[in-house]
Short mmCIF file of C-alpha atoms and ligand atoms in Angstrom, two decimals:
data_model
loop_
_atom_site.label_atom_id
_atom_site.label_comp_id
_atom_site.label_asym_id
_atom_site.label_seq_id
_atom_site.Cartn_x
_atom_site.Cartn_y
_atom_site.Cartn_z
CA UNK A 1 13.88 48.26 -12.58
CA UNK A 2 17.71 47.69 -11.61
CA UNK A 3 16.37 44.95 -9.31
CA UNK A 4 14.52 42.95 -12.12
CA UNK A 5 17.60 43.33 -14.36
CA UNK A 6 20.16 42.37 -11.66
CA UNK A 7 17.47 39.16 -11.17
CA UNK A 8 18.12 38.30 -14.83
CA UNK A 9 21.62 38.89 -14.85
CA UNK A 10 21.41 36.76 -11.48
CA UNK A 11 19.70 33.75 -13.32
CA UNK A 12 21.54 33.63 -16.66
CA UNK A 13 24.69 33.43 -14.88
CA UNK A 14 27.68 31.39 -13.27
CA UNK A 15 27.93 33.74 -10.72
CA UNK A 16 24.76 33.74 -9.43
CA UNK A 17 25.46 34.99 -6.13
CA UNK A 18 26.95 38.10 -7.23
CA UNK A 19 24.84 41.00 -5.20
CA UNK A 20 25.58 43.97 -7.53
CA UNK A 21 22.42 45.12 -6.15
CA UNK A 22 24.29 45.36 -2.58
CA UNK A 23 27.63 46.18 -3.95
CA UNK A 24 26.02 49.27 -5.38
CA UNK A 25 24.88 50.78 -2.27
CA UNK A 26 28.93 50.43 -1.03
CA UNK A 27 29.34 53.36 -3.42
CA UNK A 28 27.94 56.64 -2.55
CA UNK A 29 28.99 58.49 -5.71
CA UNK A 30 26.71 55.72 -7.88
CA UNK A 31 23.50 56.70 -5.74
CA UNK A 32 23.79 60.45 -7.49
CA UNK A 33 21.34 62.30 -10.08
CA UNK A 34 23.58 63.60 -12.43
CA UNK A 35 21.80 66.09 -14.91
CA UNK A 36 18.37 65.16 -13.80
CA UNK A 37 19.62 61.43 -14.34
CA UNK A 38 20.37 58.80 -12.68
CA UNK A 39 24.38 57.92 -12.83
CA UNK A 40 25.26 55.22 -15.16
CA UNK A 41 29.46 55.60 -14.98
CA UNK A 42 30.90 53.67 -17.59
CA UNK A 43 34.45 55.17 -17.52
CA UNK A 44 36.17 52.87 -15.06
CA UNK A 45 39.00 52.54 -17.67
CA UNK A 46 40.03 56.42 -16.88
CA UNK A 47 39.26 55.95 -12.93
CA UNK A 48 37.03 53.82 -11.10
CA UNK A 49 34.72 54.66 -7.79
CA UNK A 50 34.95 54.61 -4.37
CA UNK A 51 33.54 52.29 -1.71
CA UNK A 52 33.07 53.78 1.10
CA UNK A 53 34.94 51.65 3.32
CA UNK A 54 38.18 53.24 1.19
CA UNK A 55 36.97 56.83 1.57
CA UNK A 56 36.43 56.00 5.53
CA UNK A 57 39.87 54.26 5.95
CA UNK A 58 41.32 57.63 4.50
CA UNK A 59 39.32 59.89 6.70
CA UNK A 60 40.09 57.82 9.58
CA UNK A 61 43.71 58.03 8.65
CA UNK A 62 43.39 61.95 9.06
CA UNK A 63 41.60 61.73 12.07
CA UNK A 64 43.55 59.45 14.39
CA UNK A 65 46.99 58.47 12.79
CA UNK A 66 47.89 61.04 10.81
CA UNK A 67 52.20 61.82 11.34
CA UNK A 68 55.37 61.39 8.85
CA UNK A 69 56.50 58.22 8.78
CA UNK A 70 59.99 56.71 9.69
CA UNK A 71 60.99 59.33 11.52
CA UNK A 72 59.46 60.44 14.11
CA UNK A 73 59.82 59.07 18.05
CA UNK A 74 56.53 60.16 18.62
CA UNK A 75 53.47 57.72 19.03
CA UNK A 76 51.46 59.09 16.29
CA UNK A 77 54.74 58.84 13.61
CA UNK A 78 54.76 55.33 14.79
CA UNK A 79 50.88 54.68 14.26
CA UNK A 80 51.22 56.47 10.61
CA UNK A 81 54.41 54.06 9.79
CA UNK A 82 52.65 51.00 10.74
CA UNK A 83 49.99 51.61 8.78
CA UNK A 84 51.74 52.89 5.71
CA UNK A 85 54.27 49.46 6.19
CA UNK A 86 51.15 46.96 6.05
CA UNK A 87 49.87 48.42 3.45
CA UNK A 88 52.73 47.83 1.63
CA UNK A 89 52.57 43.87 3.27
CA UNK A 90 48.93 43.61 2.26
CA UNK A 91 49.85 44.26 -1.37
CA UNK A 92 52.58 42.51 -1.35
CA UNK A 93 50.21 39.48 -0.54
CA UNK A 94 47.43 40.64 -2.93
CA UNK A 95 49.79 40.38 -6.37
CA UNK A 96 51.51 37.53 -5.24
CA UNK A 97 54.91 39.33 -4.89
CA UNK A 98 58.06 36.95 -2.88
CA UNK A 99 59.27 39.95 -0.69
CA UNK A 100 57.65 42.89 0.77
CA UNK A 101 60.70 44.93 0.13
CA UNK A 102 60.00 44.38 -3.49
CA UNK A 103 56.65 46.35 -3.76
CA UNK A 104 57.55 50.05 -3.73
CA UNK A 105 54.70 52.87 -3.32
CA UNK A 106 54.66 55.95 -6.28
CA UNK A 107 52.20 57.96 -7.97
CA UNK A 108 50.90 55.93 -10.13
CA UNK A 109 51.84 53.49 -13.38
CA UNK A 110 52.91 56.53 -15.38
CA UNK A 111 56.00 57.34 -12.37
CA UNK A 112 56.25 53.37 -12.08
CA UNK A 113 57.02 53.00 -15.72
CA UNK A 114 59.46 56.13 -15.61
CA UNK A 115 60.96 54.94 -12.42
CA UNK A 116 62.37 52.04 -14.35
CA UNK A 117 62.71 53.54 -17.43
CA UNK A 118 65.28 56.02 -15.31
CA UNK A 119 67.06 53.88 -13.23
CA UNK A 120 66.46 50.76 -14.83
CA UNK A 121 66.71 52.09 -18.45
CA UNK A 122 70.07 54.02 -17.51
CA UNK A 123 72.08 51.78 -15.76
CA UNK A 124 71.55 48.92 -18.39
CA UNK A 125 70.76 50.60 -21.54
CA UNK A 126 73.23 51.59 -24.09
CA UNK A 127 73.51 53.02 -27.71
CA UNK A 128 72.01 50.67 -29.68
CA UNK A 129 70.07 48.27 -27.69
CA UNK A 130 66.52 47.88 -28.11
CA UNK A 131 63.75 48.32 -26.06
CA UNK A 132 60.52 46.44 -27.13
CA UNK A 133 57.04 47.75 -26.66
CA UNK A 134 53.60 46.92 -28.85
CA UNK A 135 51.55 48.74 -30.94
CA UNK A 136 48.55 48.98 -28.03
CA UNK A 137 50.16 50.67 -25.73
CA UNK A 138 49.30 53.75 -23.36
CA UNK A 139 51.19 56.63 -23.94
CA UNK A 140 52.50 55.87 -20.34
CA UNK A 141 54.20 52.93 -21.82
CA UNK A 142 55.52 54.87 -24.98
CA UNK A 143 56.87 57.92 -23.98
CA UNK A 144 58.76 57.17 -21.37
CA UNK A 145 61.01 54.85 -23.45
CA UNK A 146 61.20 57.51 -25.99
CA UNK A 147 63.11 60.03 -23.44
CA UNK A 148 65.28 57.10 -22.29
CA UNK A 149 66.14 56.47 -26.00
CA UNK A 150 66.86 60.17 -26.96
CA UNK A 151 69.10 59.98 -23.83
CA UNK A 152 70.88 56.78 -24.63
CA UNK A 153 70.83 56.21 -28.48
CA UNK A 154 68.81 53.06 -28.16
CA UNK A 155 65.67 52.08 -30.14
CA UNK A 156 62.35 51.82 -29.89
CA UNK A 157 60.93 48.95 -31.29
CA UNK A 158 57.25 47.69 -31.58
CA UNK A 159 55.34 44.40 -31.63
CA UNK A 160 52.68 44.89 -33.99
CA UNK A 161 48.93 43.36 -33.84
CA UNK A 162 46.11 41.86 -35.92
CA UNK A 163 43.15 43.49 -36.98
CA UNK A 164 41.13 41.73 -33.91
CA UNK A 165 43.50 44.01 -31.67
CA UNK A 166 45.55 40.31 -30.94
CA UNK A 167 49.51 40.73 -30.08
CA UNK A 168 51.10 38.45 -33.23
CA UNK A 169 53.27 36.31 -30.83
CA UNK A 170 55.49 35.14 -33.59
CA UNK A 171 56.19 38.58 -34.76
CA UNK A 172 57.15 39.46 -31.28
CA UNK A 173 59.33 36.35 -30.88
CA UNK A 174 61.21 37.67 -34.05
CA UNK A 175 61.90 41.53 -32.27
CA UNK A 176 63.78 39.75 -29.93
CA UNK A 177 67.54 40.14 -30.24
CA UNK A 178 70.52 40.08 -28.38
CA UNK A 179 69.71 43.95 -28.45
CA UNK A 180 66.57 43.71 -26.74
CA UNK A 181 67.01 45.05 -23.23
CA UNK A 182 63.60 45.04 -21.67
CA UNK A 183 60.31 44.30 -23.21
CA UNK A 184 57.45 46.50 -21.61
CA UNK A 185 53.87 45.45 -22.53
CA UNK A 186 50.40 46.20 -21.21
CA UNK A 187 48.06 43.13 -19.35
CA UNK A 188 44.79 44.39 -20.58
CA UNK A 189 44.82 47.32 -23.35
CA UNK A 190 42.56 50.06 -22.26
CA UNK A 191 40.93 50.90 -25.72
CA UNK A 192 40.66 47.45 -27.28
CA UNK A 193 40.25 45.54 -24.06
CA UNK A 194 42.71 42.58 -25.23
CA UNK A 195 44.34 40.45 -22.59
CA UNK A 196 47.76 39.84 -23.56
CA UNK A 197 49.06 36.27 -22.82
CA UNK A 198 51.76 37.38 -20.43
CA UNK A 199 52.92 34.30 -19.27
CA UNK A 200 53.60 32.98 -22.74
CA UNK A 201 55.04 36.68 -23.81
CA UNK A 202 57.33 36.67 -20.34
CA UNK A 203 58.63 32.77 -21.33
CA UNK A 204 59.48 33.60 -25.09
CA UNK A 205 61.56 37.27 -23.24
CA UNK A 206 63.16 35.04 -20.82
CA UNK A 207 64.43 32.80 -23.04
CA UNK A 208 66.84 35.32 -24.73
CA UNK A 209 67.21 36.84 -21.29
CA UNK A 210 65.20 39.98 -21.59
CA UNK A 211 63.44 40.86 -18.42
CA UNK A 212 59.77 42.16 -18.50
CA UNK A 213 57.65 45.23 -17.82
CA UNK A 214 54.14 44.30 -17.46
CA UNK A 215 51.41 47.80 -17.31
CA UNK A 216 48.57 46.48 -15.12
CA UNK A 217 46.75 48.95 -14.97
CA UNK A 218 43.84 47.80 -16.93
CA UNK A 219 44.05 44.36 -15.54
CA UNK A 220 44.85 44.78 -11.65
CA UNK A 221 41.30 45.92 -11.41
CA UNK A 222 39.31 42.82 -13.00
CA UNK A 223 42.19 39.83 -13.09
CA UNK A 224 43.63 37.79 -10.55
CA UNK A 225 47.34 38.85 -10.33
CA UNK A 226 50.07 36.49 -9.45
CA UNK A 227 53.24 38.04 -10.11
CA UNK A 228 55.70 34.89 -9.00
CA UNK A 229 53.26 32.95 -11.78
CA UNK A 230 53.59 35.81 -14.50
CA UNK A 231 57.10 35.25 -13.43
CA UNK A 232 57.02 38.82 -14.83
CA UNK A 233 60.24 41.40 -13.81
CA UNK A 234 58.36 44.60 -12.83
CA UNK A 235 54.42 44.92 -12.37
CA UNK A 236 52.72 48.67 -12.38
CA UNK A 237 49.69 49.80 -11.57
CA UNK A 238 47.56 52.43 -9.78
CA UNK A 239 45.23 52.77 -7.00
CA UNK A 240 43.05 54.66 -8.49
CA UNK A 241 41.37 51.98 -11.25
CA UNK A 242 41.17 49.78 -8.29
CA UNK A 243 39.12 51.47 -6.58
CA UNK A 244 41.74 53.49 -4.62
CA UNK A 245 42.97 57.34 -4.05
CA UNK A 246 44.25 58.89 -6.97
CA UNK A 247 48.34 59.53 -6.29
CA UNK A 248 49.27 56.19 -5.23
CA UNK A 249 50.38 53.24 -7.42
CA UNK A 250 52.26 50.65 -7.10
CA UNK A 251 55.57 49.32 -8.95
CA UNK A 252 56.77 45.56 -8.44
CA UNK A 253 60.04 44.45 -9.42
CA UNK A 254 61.83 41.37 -8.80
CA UNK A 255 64.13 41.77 -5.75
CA UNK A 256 67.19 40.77 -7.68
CA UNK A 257 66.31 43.60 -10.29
CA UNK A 258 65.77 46.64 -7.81
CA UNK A 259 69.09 46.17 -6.24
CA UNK A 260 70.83 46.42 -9.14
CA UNK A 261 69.14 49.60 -9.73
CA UNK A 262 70.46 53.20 -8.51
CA UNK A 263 67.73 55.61 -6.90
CA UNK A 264 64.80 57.63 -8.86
CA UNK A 265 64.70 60.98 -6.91
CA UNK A 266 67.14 61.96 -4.08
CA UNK A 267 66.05 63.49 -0.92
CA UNK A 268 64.83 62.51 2.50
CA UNK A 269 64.58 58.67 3.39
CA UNK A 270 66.58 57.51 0.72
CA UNK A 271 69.06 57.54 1.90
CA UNK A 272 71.54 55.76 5.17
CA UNK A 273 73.72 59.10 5.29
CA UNK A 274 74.86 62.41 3.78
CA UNK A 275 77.79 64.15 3.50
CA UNK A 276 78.53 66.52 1.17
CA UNK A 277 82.02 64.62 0.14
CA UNK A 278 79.15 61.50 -0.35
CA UNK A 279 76.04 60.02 -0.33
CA UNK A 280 75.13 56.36 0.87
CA UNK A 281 71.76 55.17 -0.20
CA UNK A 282 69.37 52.89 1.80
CA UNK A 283 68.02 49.79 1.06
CA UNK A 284 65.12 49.02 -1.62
CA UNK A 285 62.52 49.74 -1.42
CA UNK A 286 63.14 53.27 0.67
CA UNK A 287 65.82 54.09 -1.98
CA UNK A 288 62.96 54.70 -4.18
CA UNK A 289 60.64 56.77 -2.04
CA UNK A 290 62.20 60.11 -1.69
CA UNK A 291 60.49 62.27 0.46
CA UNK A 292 57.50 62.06 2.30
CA UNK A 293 55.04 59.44 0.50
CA UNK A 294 51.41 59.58 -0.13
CA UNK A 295 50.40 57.70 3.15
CA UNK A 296 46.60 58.10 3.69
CA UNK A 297 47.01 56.85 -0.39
CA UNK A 298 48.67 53.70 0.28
CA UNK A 299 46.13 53.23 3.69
CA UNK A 300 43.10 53.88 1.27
CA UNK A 301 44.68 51.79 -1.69
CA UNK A 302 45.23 48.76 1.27
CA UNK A 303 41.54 48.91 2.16
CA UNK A 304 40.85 48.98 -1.71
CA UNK A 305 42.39 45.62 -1.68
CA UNK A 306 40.92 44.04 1.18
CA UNK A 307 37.38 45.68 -0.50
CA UNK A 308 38.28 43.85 -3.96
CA UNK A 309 39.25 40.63 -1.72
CA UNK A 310 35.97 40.23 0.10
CA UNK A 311 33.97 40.69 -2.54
CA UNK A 312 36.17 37.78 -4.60
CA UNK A 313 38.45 38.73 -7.81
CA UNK A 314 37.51 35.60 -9.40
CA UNK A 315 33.95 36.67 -9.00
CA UNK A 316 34.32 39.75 -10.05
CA UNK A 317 36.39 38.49 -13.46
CA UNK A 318 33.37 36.39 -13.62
CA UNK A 319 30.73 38.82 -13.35
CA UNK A 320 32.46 41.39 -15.55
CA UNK A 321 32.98 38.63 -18.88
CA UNK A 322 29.10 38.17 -18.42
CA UNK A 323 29.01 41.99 -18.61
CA UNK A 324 31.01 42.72 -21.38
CA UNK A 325 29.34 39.70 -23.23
CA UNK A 326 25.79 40.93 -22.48
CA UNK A 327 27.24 44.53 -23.95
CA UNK A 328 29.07 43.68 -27.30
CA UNK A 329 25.69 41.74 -28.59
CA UNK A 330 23.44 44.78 -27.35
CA UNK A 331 25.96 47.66 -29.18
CA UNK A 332 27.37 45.81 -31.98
CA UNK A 333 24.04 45.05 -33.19
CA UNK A 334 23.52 48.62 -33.57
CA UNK A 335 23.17 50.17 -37.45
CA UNK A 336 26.47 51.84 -38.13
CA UNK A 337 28.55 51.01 -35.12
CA UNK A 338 32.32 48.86 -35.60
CA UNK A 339 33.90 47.57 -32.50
CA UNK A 340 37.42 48.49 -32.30
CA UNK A 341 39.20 45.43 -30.55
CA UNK A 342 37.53 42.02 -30.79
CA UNK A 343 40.22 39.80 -29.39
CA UNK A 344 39.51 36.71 -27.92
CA UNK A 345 40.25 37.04 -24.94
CA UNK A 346 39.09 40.57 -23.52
CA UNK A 347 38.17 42.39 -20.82
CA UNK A 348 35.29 45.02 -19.98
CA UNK A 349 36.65 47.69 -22.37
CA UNK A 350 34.16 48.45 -25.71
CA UNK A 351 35.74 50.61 -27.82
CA UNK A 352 33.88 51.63 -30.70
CA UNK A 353 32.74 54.86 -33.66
CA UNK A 354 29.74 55.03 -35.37
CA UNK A 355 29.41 56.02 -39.10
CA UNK A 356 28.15 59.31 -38.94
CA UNK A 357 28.58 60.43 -35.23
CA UNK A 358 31.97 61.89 -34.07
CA UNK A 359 32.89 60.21 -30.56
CA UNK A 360 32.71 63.42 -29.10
CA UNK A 361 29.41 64.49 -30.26
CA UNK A 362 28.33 60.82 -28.82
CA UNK A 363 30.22 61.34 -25.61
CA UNK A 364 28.65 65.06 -25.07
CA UNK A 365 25.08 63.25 -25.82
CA UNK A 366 25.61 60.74 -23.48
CA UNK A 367 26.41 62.56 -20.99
CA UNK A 368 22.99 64.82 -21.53
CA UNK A 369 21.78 61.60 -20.55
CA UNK A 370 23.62 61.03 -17.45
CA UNK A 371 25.96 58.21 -18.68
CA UNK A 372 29.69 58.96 -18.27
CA UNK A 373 32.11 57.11 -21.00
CA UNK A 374 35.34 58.50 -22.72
CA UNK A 375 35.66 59.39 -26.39
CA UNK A 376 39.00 60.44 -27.73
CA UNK A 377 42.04 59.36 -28.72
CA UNK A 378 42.13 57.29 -25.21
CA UNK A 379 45.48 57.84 -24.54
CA UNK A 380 46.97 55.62 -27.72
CA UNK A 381 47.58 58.01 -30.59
CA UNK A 382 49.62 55.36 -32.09
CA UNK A 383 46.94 52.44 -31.68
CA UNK A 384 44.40 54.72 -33.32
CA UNK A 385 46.24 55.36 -36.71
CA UNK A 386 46.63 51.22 -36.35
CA UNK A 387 43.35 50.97 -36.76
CA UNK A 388 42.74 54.49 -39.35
CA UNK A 389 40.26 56.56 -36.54
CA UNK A 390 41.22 59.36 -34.65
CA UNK A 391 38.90 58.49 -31.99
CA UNK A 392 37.09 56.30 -30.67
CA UNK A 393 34.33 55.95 -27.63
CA UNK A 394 35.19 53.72 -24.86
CA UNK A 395 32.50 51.94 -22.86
CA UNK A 396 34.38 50.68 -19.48
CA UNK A 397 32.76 48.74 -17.21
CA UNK A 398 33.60 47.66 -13.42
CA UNK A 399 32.15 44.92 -11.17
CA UNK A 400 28.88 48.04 -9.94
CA UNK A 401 27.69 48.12 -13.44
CA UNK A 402 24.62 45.95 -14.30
CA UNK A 403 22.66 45.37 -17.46
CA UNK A 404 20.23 48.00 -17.17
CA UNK A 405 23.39 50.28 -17.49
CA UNK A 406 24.01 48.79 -20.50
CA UNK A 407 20.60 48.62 -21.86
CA UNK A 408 19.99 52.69 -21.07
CA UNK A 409 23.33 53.29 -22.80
CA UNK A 410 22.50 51.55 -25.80
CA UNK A 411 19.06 53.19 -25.85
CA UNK A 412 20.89 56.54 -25.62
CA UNK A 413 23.31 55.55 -28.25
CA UNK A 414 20.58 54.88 -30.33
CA UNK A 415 18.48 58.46 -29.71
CA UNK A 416 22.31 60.27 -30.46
CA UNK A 417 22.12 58.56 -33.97
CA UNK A 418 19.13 59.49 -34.66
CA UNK A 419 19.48 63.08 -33.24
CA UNK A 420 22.78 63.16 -35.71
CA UNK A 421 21.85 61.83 -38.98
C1 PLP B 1 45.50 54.52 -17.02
C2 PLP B 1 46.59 53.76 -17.66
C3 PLP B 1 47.93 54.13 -17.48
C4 PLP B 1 48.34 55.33 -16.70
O1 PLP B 1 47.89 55.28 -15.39
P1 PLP B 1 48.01 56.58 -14.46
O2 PLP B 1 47.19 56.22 -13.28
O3 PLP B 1 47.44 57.72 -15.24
O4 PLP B 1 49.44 56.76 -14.15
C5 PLP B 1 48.89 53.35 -18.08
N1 PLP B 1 48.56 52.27 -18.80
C6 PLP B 1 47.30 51.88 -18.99
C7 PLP B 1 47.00 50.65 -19.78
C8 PLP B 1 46.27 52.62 -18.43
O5 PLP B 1 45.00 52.25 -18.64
#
């Protein structure tokens, strides 16, 4: 069955020699039963899987070259800080980024996003000044700002949207003040799916000298990144949407920028030397990695990236439009159901309700049937009321999912309807 649909996905499409058929099998959590099912995992927006190339580069990590890093004499600490160091070159060369000392390992977007919004946000934010966000943003990229306005007595202000989920450029161009002290906007929103027009959003900031915050975590995963071409002022993301560890993320910032800021957390490596009359702090990016980092994270999160490389991001951008094309006809043309987010220009994120079925109920039944999605408030309280639901469910699809994922979902979607009514 998946092999006749992947032929007709095959056939139909630009990117005919996409194997999802073989990419599959590089997953070993897709090959599962889950409650007497087989697996369809449609929540790639909340994490994404595994290859196994990732999960071996990890283990392997353990096994032969596990050590702290930048300390020790030993050959093993020396093994564990080269790998941990080209990891941090091989992403630097994956988003584009000028300078390897401008690609700094953390948790995750959320601690990227507060990094800034600490050290950033506190050394050049004042009473008064603004800080702009937009109306689809992840909580990661609201509440943050929040605590650094409560702590400064600046302002939060917010870019509102259409009713297709589209940022309205002009209205952002008009937020823009000599008040405005950083924009921070998401790539790809992960309820609506909408692909911001960053370049364009990063000019119109520039122009009145406000640098930019770009959230990528939605759109490291399925978009070619080029950071010097975004001309963007910090990048975030995670490793875990792209097909990573959980606990490692990344945070770009323009070189220029990161020296100008003071450190995050203090503690070991952050520092050039201690006394206890005085402090000096090392160079970026160690200044902002206190303490021992997630190392096997940032080894697994490097092989993620060669992983995504070798199987082709424009491919996979490709592959996924088809996708998410081949998806809105099937759902929307289902009795009852309203797409939440029809932007131009989106990515493979369906948000949607259905008159009659609460998300939850929908999510629960799908998942009798073995398909994992998310219902909820997806992280965007504030987008919701934009759009008058409290929830929604969220169909998010990565470069393993196929049409006959799709067409068992919407077959389940239409036995929950039934079952509810
Ligand atoms: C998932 C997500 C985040 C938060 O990422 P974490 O990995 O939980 O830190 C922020 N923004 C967007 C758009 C996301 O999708």
């Amino acid at each position: 069955m998946r092999t006749n649909q992947d032929k007709k996905a095959g056939e139909r499409s630009p990117s005919r020699r996409f194997e999802v058929t073989k990419i599959r099998k590089a997953f070993p959590i897709l090959q599962q039963q889950v409650r007497g099912k087989p697996l369809v995992y449609l929540d790639n927006a909340a994490s994404a899987q595994k290859p196994q190339v990732v999960i071996d580069a990890i283990s392997r990590f353990y096994s032969e070259s596990n050590a702290n890093i930048h300390r020790g004499i030993h050959w093993l600490s020396e093994r564990a800080t080269e790998a941990y160091e080209s990891a941090r070159t091989n992403i630097q060369h994956f988003v584009g980024a000028a300078e390897t000392s401008e690609i700094v390992f953390v948790r995750g977007t959320t601690e990227a996003i507060n990094l800034v919004a600490q050290t950033y946000g506190r050394t050049h934010v004042r009473a008064g000044d603004e800080i702009l966000i937009s109306t689809m943003e992840h909580h990661s990229n609201i509440v943050p700002w929040q605590m650094l306005c409560e702590a400064t007595g600046a302002v939060l202000r917010v870019a509102p949207i259409n009713d297709h989920g589209e940022l309205l450029l002009d209205e952002y161009e008009k937020l823009l003040t000599p008040r405005t002290k950083l924009v921070a906007i998401t790539h790809v929103s992960n309820v609506l799916g909408t692909i911001n027009p960053i370049r364009r959003i990063v000019e119109l900031a520039h122009y009145y000298r406000v640098p930019v915050l770009v959230d990528g975590a939605q759109a490291a995963p399925c978009l070619a990144v080029d950071v010097q071409t975004l001309d963007c002022d910090f990048y975030a993301f995670s490793g875990h949407k792209l097909f990573g560890p959980t606990g490692i993320g990344i945070l770009y910032g323009k070189a220029a920028l990161l020296e100008t800021m003071p450190p995050y957390q203090g503690g070991g490596h952050m520092i050039q030397s201690v006394t206890f009359e005085k402090t000096i702090y090392n160079k970026v990016p160690d200044r902002f990695e206190a303490g021992t980092p997630h190392i096997a994270g940032a080894v697994g999160l490097s092989a993620a990236v060669d992983y995504v490389r070798a199987v082709g991001m424009e491919s996979i951008t490709a592959y996924e439009q088809e996708l998410l094309s081949y998806a809105t006809d099937r759902i929307s043309r289902i009795d009852g159901v309203r797409l939440i987010g029809t932007a131009k220009e989106k990515a493979g994120v369906m948000s949607f309700v259905i008159d009659g079925v609460h998300p939850h109920d929908l999510g629960t039944f799908l998942d009798s049937e073995g398909i994992a999605i998310r219902a909820g408030h997806q992280c965007a309280q504030p987008l919701m009321s934009r759009f008058g639901v409290p929830a929604t469910a969220r169909v998010s699809m990565a470069f393993y999912n196929t049409r006959e994922d799709i067409d068992v979902l919407e077959a389940a979607i239409r036995k929950s309807i039934e079952f509810f009514r």
